[in-house]
């Protein structure tokens, strides 16, 4: 397993206590929410218990009032009964609302409600019977009604006991849940504090051990930077010397070439009447070779400098740049150059892009023997770069030469047919690659050629 770099290990060690703190805070918030929820349910259960006890008390008060009235014939004793008649429906509705989320308790209430109503009906019948008999002693009919009332009360009490038993079960369950939440919170708190402390001590030890290494690495980095600065200065000096040497060599080579060209022209002018056709042709060929050699030397200079000279980036309108290039190349009247679609406007180095486009368009014109020669220029957006395409309807390039033509000094046509140094496409390739792009072509012999290259935005 590869060893993590020191920076990543340090970040990891620092992240552990931070993560522990986050977990602790989150756990505390979660426990508070769960505790609040558990408290709410506990209070809810206690409220249900209170309402059920009130209902039971009202039923008992109703019977007590009826019995007191029977004994004393004092209507004041009926007040608890009358108050119970008014409050019992509201208490039943309150219990329904409180247990609406509990199907089992709803079933219990559905059984309790008719029994409560039945008990109240029995008490009402007792009062009616008492009004008829108008006596203080219990008649057999009244005794039977009181016994029936007692039976109904026992049924209601049993149903309410079952109802309250379920509420007690829920209350205990919710209290247990609350206790579990508190236990989990305590365990989480202790664990995260322990991990945080361990991580803190490990981090301190790690940084103590790493301090010396970091100082050594800093010293080594200073030495490396110094060495790189010296190397860069040497390279700059060497490049300047190379440029100067190349210029001197090209000047020394071009001087005799110009002398040869001038001499051939003077000879032809001085001996014009004495030269035969063959000698005149040879002098013309001599000058052509001189011009080719001159162009060859210029090409070598451009190739040696391609990509090394940097210029400031400016906003370039590619459409305007293409118009300038086409105008400077001055293609034949019958030759068509078409710019397809919108061209980008972006910030880049102007001269390198101009050299690439000019060279590719120039080649498309020079090596096109089609009487209706045509070049089409396209561009497409490729996220971080633009992809340019220069397509012509010329003679095409065999597949076996698709890589070779980008090599220096390579030409497909004989230099007797087309004047060429064989350096142009190698310069183009070097410029494109130095700009971070790539260049390739698609072509079949006799079917034209399309050069593609990408240019970073």
PDB file of C-alpha atoms in Angstrom, residues 223-412:
ATOM      1  CA  UNK A 223      18.874  24.524  -3.471  1.00  0.00           C
ATOM      2  CA  UNK A 224      16.722  23.093  -6.265  1.00  0.00           C
ATOM      3  CA  UNK A 225      15.199  26.511  -7.003  1.00  0.00           C
ATOM      4  CA  UNK A 226      18.659  28.048  -7.090  1.00  0.00           C
ATOM      5  CA  UNK A 227      19.830  25.308  -9.443  1.00  0.00           C
ATOM      6  CA  UNK A 228      16.764  25.773 -11.652  1.00  0.00           C
ATOM      7  CA  UNK A 229      17.321  29.526 -11.766  1.00  0.00           C
ATOM      8  CA  UNK A 230      20.940  28.970 -12.817  1.00  0.00           C
ATOM      9  CA  UNK A 231      19.872  26.404 -15.416  1.00  0.00           C
ATOM     10  CA  UNK A 232      17.214  28.774 -16.755  1.00  0.00           C
ATOM     11  CA  UNK A 233      19.762  31.577 -16.987  1.00  0.00           C
ATOM     12  CA  UNK A 234      22.162  29.250 -18.814  1.00  0.00           C
ATOM     13  CA  UNK A 235      19.417  28.152 -21.207  1.00  0.00           C
ATOM     14  CA  UNK A 236      18.461  31.764 -21.891  1.00  0.00           C
ATOM     15  CA  UNK A 237      22.094  32.591 -22.590  1.00  0.00           C
ATOM     16  CA  UNK A 238      22.460  29.513 -24.818  1.00  0.00           C
ATOM     17  CA  UNK A 239      19.317  30.419 -26.741  1.00  0.00           C
ATOM     18  CA  UNK A 240      20.597  33.930 -27.288  1.00  0.00           C
ATOM     19  CA  UNK A 241      23.921  32.532 -28.453  1.00  0.00           C
ATOM     20  CA  UNK A 242      22.095  30.073 -30.717  1.00  0.00           C
ATOM     21  CA  UNK A 243      19.977  32.849 -32.222  1.00  0.00           C
ATOM     22  CA  UNK A 244      23.074  34.943 -32.798  1.00  0.00           C
ATOM     23  CA  UNK A 245      24.930  31.970 -34.268  1.00  0.00           C
ATOM     24  CA  UNK A 246      21.999  31.091 -36.543  1.00  0.00           C
ATOM     25  CA  UNK A 247      21.745  34.673 -37.729  1.00  0.00           C
ATOM     26  CA  UNK A 248      25.483  34.859 -38.456  1.00  0.00           C
ATOM     27  CA  UNK A 249      25.470  31.507 -40.256  1.00  0.00           C
ATOM     28  CA  UNK A 250      22.426  32.448 -42.333  1.00  0.00           C
ATOM     29  CA  UNK A 251      24.011  35.802 -43.173  1.00  0.00           C
ATOM     30  CA  UNK A 252      27.289  34.144 -44.146  1.00  0.00           C
ATOM     31  CA  UNK A 253      25.418  31.582 -46.267  1.00  0.00           C
ATOM     32  CA  UNK A 254      23.088  34.088 -47.904  1.00  0.00           C
ATOM     33  CA  UNK A 255      25.857  36.535 -48.850  1.00  0.00           C
ATOM     34  CA  UNK A 256      27.532  34.201 -51.395  1.00  0.00           C
ATOM     35  CA  UNK A 257      24.117  33.069 -52.619  1.00  0.00           C
ATOM     36  CA  UNK A 258      23.175  36.655 -53.415  1.00  0.00           C
ATOM     37  CA  UNK A 259      26.556  37.101 -55.100  1.00  0.00           C
ATOM     38  CA  UNK A 260      25.967  33.995 -57.251  1.00  0.00           C
ATOM     39  CA  UNK A 261      22.488  35.201 -58.211  1.00  0.00           C
ATOM     40  CA  UNK A 262      23.763  38.662 -59.092  1.00  0.00           C
ATOM     41  CA  UNK A 263      26.689  37.217 -61.047  1.00  0.00           C
ATOM     42  CA  UNK A 264      24.394  35.005 -63.102  1.00  0.00           C
ATOM     43  CA  UNK A 265      22.187  37.992 -63.923  1.00  0.00           C
ATOM     44  CA  UNK A 266      25.210  40.100 -64.927  1.00  0.00           C
ATOM     45  CA  UNK A 267      26.570  37.323 -67.123  1.00  0.00           C
ATOM     46  CA  UNK A 268      23.204  36.938 -68.796  1.00  0.00           C
ATOM     47  CA  UNK A 269      22.937  40.695 -69.388  1.00  0.00           C
ATOM     48  CA  UNK A 270      26.551  41.104 -70.636  1.00  0.00           C
ATOM     49  CA  UNK A 271      26.523  38.004 -72.837  1.00  0.00           C
ATOM     50  CA  UNK A 272      22.883  38.147 -73.874  1.00  0.00           C
ATOM     51  CA  UNK A 273      23.671  38.105 -77.603  1.00  0.00           C
ATOM     52  CA  UNK A 274      26.321  35.400 -77.279  1.00  0.00           C
ATOM     53  CA  UNK A 275      24.401  32.920 -75.072  1.00  0.00           C
ATOM     54  CA  UNK A 276      22.570  30.057 -76.689  1.00  0.00           C
ATOM     55  CA  UNK A 277      19.206  28.858 -75.408  1.00  0.00           C
ATOM     56  CA  UNK A 278      20.665  25.979 -73.397  1.00  0.00           C
ATOM     57  CA  UNK A 279      23.179  28.189 -71.568  1.00  0.00           C
ATOM     58  CA  UNK A 280      20.472  30.757 -70.799  1.00  0.00           C
ATOM     59  CA  UNK A 281      18.282  27.956 -69.394  1.00  0.00           C
ATOM     60  CA  UNK A 282      21.137  26.738 -67.201  1.00  0.00           C
ATOM     61  CA  UNK A 283      21.651  30.231 -65.786  1.00  0.00           C
ATOM     62  CA  UNK A 284      17.912  30.418 -65.014  1.00  0.00           C
ATOM     63  CA  UNK A 285      18.096  27.042 -63.218  1.00  0.00           C
ATOM     64  CA  UNK A 286      21.122  28.309 -61.294  1.00  0.00           C
ATOM     65  CA  UNK A 287      19.171  31.295 -59.996  1.00  0.00           C
ATOM     66  CA  UNK A 288      16.221  29.053 -59.096  1.00  0.00           C
ATOM     67  CA  UNK A 289      18.531  26.834 -57.033  1.00  0.00           C
ATOM     68  CA  UNK A 290      19.934  29.932 -55.346  1.00  0.00           C
ATOM     69  CA  UNK A 291      16.424  31.197 -54.493  1.00  0.00           C
ATOM     70  CA  UNK A 292      15.490  27.716 -53.213  1.00  0.00           C
ATOM     71  CA  UNK A 293      18.588  27.640 -51.024  1.00  0.00           C
ATOM     72  CA  UNK A 294      17.749  31.112 -49.710  1.00  0.00           C
ATOM     73  CA  UNK A 295      14.203  29.986 -48.863  1.00  0.00           C
ATOM     74  CA  UNK A 296      15.610  26.843 -47.273  1.00  0.00           C
ATOM     75  CA  UNK A 297      17.847  28.894 -44.962  1.00  0.00           C
ATOM     76  CA  UNK A 298      14.878  31.129 -44.017  1.00  0.00           C
ATOM     77  CA  UNK A 299      12.846  28.002 -43.262  1.00  0.00           C
ATOM     78  CA  UNK A 300      15.548  26.650 -40.976  1.00  0.00           C
ATOM     79  CA  UNK A 301      15.603  29.961 -39.128  1.00  0.00           C
ATOM     80  CA  UNK A 302      11.826  29.914 -38.655  1.00  0.00           C
ATOM     81  CA  UNK A 303      11.898  26.290 -37.509  1.00  0.00           C
ATOM     82  CA  UNK A 304      14.627  26.943 -34.935  1.00  0.00           C
ATOM     83  CA  UNK A 305      12.675  29.894 -33.519  1.00  0.00           C
ATOM     84  CA  UNK A 306       9.188  28.332 -33.680  1.00  0.00           C
ATOM     85  CA  UNK A 307       7.605  28.141 -30.238  1.00  0.00           C
ATOM     86  CA  UNK A 308      10.525  29.751 -28.413  1.00  0.00           C
ATOM     87  CA  UNK A 309       9.520  33.353 -28.880  1.00  0.00           C
ATOM     88  CA  UNK A 310       6.588  34.299 -26.638  1.00  0.00           C
ATOM     89  CA  UNK A 311       4.425  37.348 -27.166  1.00  0.00           C
ATOM     90  CA  UNK A 312       1.694  38.969 -25.110  1.00  0.00           C
ATOM     91  CA  UNK A 313      -1.775  37.535 -25.577  1.00  0.00           C
ATOM     92  CA  UNK A 314      -4.349  39.834 -27.164  1.00  0.00           C
ATOM     93  CA  UNK A 315      -7.978  39.568 -28.242  1.00  0.00           C
ATOM     94  CA  UNK A 316      -8.003  37.962 -31.708  1.00  0.00           C
ATOM     95  CA  UNK A 317     -10.957  38.027 -34.107  1.00  0.00           C
ATOM     96  CA  UNK A 318     -10.257  34.908 -36.184  1.00  0.00           C
ATOM     97  CA  UNK A 319     -12.554  36.037 -38.999  1.00  0.00           C
ATOM     98  CA  UNK A 320     -10.588  39.282 -39.447  1.00  0.00           C
ATOM     99  CA  UNK A 321      -7.283  37.387 -39.143  1.00  0.00           C
ATOM    100  CA  UNK A 322      -8.337  34.971 -41.902  1.00  0.00           C
ATOM    101  CA  UNK A 323      -9.369  37.865 -44.139  1.00  0.00           C
ATOM    102  CA  UNK A 324      -5.906  39.429 -43.738  1.00  0.00           C
ATOM    103  CA  UNK A 325      -4.174  36.103 -44.454  1.00  0.00           C
ATOM    104  CA  UNK A 326      -6.253  35.401 -47.571  1.00  0.00           C
ATOM    105  CA  UNK A 327      -5.646  38.916 -48.858  1.00  0.00           C
ATOM    106  CA  UNK A 328      -1.865  38.585 -48.340  1.00  0.00           C
ATOM    107  CA  UNK A 329      -1.732  35.192 -50.109  1.00  0.00           C
ATOM    108  CA  UNK A 330      -3.550  36.642 -53.141  1.00  0.00           C
ATOM    109  CA  UNK A 331      -5.032  33.362 -54.468  1.00  0.00           C
ATOM    110  CA  UNK A 332      -5.808  33.017 -58.224  1.00  0.00           C
ATOM    111  CA  UNK A 333      -9.143  34.525 -59.339  1.00  0.00           C
ATOM    112  CA  UNK A 334     -10.619  31.089 -60.062  1.00  0.00           C
ATOM    113  CA  UNK A 335      -9.681  29.822 -56.579  1.00  0.00           C
ATOM    114  CA  UNK A 336     -12.413  29.931 -53.868  1.00  0.00           C
ATOM    115  CA  UNK A 337     -11.754  30.237 -50.137  1.00  0.00           C
ATOM    116  CA  UNK A 338     -14.873  29.937 -47.977  1.00  0.00           C
ATOM    117  CA  UNK A 339     -15.162  30.606 -44.241  1.00  0.00           C
ATOM    118  CA  UNK A 340     -17.991  28.444 -42.838  1.00  0.00           C
ATOM    119  CA  UNK A 341     -19.929  29.493 -39.745  1.00  0.00           C
ATOM    120  CA  UNK A 342     -19.028  31.976 -37.056  1.00  0.00           C
ATOM    121  CA  UNK A 343     -15.375  32.307 -36.130  1.00  0.00           C
ATOM    122  CA  UNK A 344     -14.338  32.724 -32.474  1.00  0.00           C
ATOM    123  CA  UNK A 345     -13.021  35.852 -30.812  1.00  0.00           C
ATOM    124  CA  UNK A 346     -10.650  34.944 -27.987  1.00  0.00           C
ATOM    125  CA  UNK A 347      -7.422  35.885 -26.229  1.00  0.00           C
ATOM    126  CA  UNK A 348      -4.263  34.266 -27.607  1.00  0.00           C
ATOM    127  CA  UNK A 349      -0.885  34.946 -29.239  1.00  0.00           C
ATOM    128  CA  UNK A 350      -1.575  36.371 -32.691  1.00  0.00           C
ATOM    129  CA  UNK A 351       1.622  35.546 -34.597  1.00  0.00           C
ATOM    130  CA  UNK A 352       1.750  31.765 -33.941  1.00  0.00           C
ATOM    131  CA  UNK A 353      -1.922  31.338 -34.929  1.00  0.00           C
ATOM    132  CA  UNK A 354      -1.352  33.484 -38.019  1.00  0.00           C
ATOM    133  CA  UNK A 355       1.665  31.366 -39.029  1.00  0.00           C
ATOM    134  CA  UNK A 356      -0.281  28.111 -38.704  1.00  0.00           C
ATOM    135  CA  UNK A 357      -3.349  29.301 -40.639  1.00  0.00           C
ATOM    136  CA  UNK A 358      -1.257  31.032 -43.301  1.00  0.00           C
ATOM    137  CA  UNK A 359       0.922  27.967 -43.904  1.00  0.00           C
ATOM    138  CA  UNK A 360      -2.004  25.537 -44.152  1.00  0.00           C
ATOM    139  CA  UNK A 361      -4.023  27.810 -46.476  1.00  0.00           C
ATOM    140  CA  UNK A 362      -0.910  28.525 -48.585  1.00  0.00           C
ATOM    141  CA  UNK A 363      -0.251  24.784 -48.994  1.00  0.00           C
ATOM    142  CA  UNK A 364      -3.890  24.248 -49.971  1.00  0.00           C
ATOM    143  CA  UNK A 365      -3.471  26.820 -52.749  1.00  0.00           C
ATOM    144  CA  UNK A 366       0.024  25.781 -53.877  1.00  0.00           C
ATOM    145  CA  UNK A 367      -0.619  22.036 -54.170  1.00  0.00           C
ATOM    146  CA  UNK A 368      -4.086  22.259 -55.730  1.00  0.00           C
ATOM    147  CA  UNK A 369      -4.118  21.487 -59.463  1.00  0.00           C
ATOM    148  CA  UNK A 370      -7.918  21.431 -59.648  1.00  0.00           C
ATOM    149  CA  UNK A 371      -9.090  24.076 -62.182  1.00  0.00           C
ATOM    150  CA  UNK A 372     -11.848  24.991 -59.700  1.00  0.00           C
ATOM    151  CA  UNK A 373      -9.722  24.981 -56.585  1.00  0.00           C
ATOM    152  CA  UNK A 374     -11.493  25.453 -53.300  1.00  0.00           C
ATOM    153  CA  UNK A 375     -10.604  25.711 -49.597  1.00  0.00           C
ATOM    154  CA  UNK A 376     -13.173  25.631 -46.784  1.00  0.00           C
ATOM    155  CA  UNK A 377     -12.391  26.688 -43.221  1.00  0.00           C
ATOM    156  CA  UNK A 378     -14.364  25.394 -40.220  1.00  0.00           C
ATOM    157  CA  UNK A 379     -14.098  25.740 -36.459  1.00  0.00           C
ATOM    158  CA  UNK A 380     -15.822  23.921 -33.575  1.00  0.00           C
ATOM    159  CA  UNK A 381     -15.792  24.425 -29.811  1.00  0.00           C
ATOM    160  CA  UNK A 382     -14.139  21.596 -27.827  1.00  0.00           C
ATOM    161  CA  UNK A 383     -14.594  22.877 -24.238  1.00  0.00           C
ATOM    162  CA  UNK A 384     -11.038  23.961 -23.400  1.00  0.00           C
ATOM    163  CA  UNK A 385      -9.919  24.429 -27.018  1.00  0.00           C
ATOM    164  CA  UNK A 386     -11.082  25.357 -30.512  1.00  0.00           C
ATOM    165  CA  UNK A 387     -10.715  22.787 -33.287  1.00  0.00           C
ATOM    166  CA  UNK A 388      -9.910  24.286 -36.696  1.00  0.00           C
ATOM    167  CA  UNK A 389     -10.297  22.450 -40.007  1.00  0.00           C
ATOM    168  CA  UNK A 390      -8.740  23.529 -43.357  1.00  0.00           C
ATOM    169  CA  UNK A 391     -10.245  21.423 -46.170  1.00  0.00           C
ATOM    170  CA  UNK A 392      -9.221  21.573 -49.847  1.00  0.00           C
ATOM    171  CA  UNK A 393     -10.256  19.723 -53.010  1.00  0.00           C
ATOM    172  CA  UNK A 394      -6.714  19.143 -54.208  1.00  0.00           C
ATOM    173  CA  UNK A 395      -4.840  16.003 -55.179  1.00  0.00           C
ATOM    174  CA  UNK A 396      -5.023  14.427 -51.693  1.00  0.00           C
ATOM    175  CA  UNK A 397      -2.311  12.683 -49.703  1.00  0.00           C
ATOM    176  CA  UNK A 398      -1.825   8.896 -49.588  1.00  0.00           C
ATOM    177  CA  UNK A 399      -2.390   7.411 -46.128  1.00  0.00           C
ATOM    178  CA  UNK A 400       1.212   6.168 -45.888  1.00  0.00           C
ATOM    179  CA  UNK A 401       2.438   9.788 -45.893  1.00  0.00           C
ATOM    180  CA  UNK A 402       0.035  11.172 -43.237  1.00  0.00           C
ATOM    181  CA  UNK A 403       2.706  11.151 -40.521  1.00  0.00           C
ATOM    182  CA  UNK A 404       5.755  11.612 -42.719  1.00  0.00           C
ATOM    183  CA  UNK A 405       4.740  14.999 -44.155  1.00  0.00           C
ATOM    184  CA  UNK A 406       5.086  16.594 -40.692  1.00  0.00           C
ATOM    185  CA  UNK A 407       8.774  15.638 -40.597  1.00  0.00           C
ATOM    186  CA  UNK A 408      11.344  18.257 -41.538  1.00  0.00           C
ATOM    187  CA  UNK A 409      12.577  18.372 -45.183  1.00  0.00           C
ATOM    188  CA  UNK A 410       9.728  16.100 -46.379  1.00  0.00           C
ATOM    189  CA  UNK A 411       7.838  16.947 -49.602  1.00  0.00           C
ATOM    190  CA  UNK A 412       5.484  14.858 -51.720  1.00  0.00           C
TER     191      UNK A 412
END
